XYZ file of C-alpha atoms in Angstrom:
121
model
C 77.027 105.692 128.784
C 80.546 104.332 129.756
C 83.175 106.354 127.631
C 85.718 104.097 125.036
C 88.911 103.292 126.375
C 91.046 106.232 126.107
C 95.019 105.606 125.353
C 97.515 107.692 127.137
C 94.970 108.294 130.037
C 96.027 107.653 133.457
C 94.672 104.511 135.490
C 93.125 105.203 138.820
C 92.551 102.920 142.298
C 90.142 104.026 144.881
C 89.785 102.324 148.099
C 86.157 101.785 148.853
C 85.430 101.359 152.855
C 81.824 99.826 153.092
C 80.224 100.197 157.004
C 79.229 96.192 155.903
C 78.886 93.146 154.084
C 75.399 93.728 152.702
C 76.457 96.558 150.767
C 79.270 94.709 148.855
C 76.720 91.898 148.391
C 74.278 93.775 146.907
C 76.925 95.603 144.462
C 78.494 92.087 143.403
C 74.691 90.932 142.726
C 73.475 94.150 140.769
C 76.528 95.616 139.710
C 76.287 98.776 140.729
C 77.494 101.058 143.813
C 76.226 104.766 145.631
C 79.070 106.387 147.886
C 78.763 109.373 149.978
C 78.412 112.998 147.787
C 81.050 114.280 149.065
C 82.623 111.665 146.617
C 80.904 111.798 143.954
C 83.026 114.767 142.055
C 86.351 113.098 142.318
C 85.206 109.829 141.396
C 83.451 110.963 138.353
C 86.520 113.696 137.515
C 88.368 110.086 137.560
C 86.064 108.537 135.803
C 85.905 111.427 132.987
C 89.675 111.483 133.088
C 91.273 108.524 133.243
C 91.621 105.255 130.988
C 90.364 102.920 133.674
C 89.041 103.318 137.441
C 89.557 100.401 139.580
C 87.977 100.113 142.617
C 89.129 98.458 145.643
C 86.355 97.267 148.320
C 87.016 96.264 152.196
C 84.506 97.159 154.722
C 85.591 98.670 157.789
C 87.603 96.639 160.121
C 86.805 93.269 158.253
C 91.307 93.367 157.550
C 90.413 92.296 153.888
C 89.896 93.762 150.822
C 86.508 92.202 149.546
C 86.882 91.755 145.832
C 87.782 95.111 143.334
C 86.066 95.915 139.997
C 86.151 98.781 137.169
C 83.449 101.991 136.944
C 81.682 100.532 134.500
C 79.792 104.302 134.550
C 79.534 107.780 135.140
C 77.589 108.720 139.029
C 74.591 109.864 138.454
C 71.264 111.282 140.108
C 69.333 108.178 140.022
C 69.666 107.138 143.442
C 68.837 103.096 144.643
C 66.529 102.220 147.367
C 68.872 99.149 147.499
C 71.061 101.197 150.184
C 67.961 102.285 152.092
C 68.817 106.160 153.415
C 72.137 105.707 154.669
C 72.623 109.189 153.153
C 74.073 107.642 149.129
C 74.197 109.506 146.088
C 73.838 108.786 143.132
C 73.738 105.019 141.521
C 77.016 104.052 139.521
C 77.874 100.693 137.146
C 80.809 98.191 138.360
C 82.254 95.671 136.556
C 83.372 93.017 139.111
C 86.352 91.271 138.073
C 87.298 89.663 141.536
C 84.474 89.144 144.235
C 87.096 86.988 146.980
C 87.764 88.513 150.652
C 91.426 89.079 150.403
C 93.688 89.827 153.299
C 95.220 93.090 153.679
C 99.280 90.989 154.805
C 98.720 90.487 151.648
C 98.866 93.765 150.240
C 101.643 95.429 152.644
C 104.209 95.616 150.315
C 102.333 98.083 148.394
C 102.421 102.102 149.704
C 100.479 104.971 148.872
C 103.069 107.459 147.874
C 100.329 110.193 148.235
C 99.277 109.368 151.821
C 102.502 109.244 153.627
C 103.652 106.127 151.913
C 101.312 104.177 154.278
C 99.829 100.937 153.700
C 97.362 100.261 151.061
C 94.486 98.970 153.265
């Protein structure tokens, strides 16, 4: 279950890199996502400790963001066959807010202070 929005809690943002566009399409159609087990702890922590967690999706090598979504549930143990045996962990709900390609050049003014102030892409 998704917790109710918590006021006075931070908003968190994560860039989710996908190896292919098919995974993004599945996510947009089914409202789910799955990531590697190494990312699960960080995302679940952010989900429980933040008012909202936004996930910004990009296919590696595309030069674009493919849209963004709100994390709608914690990551569970259930796995999805939608991604085959690609080494992903549990599935969680995502609520897509924007489903369109946005070239990185439109976000070059955004810098990540936790990554040596590099461009967000």
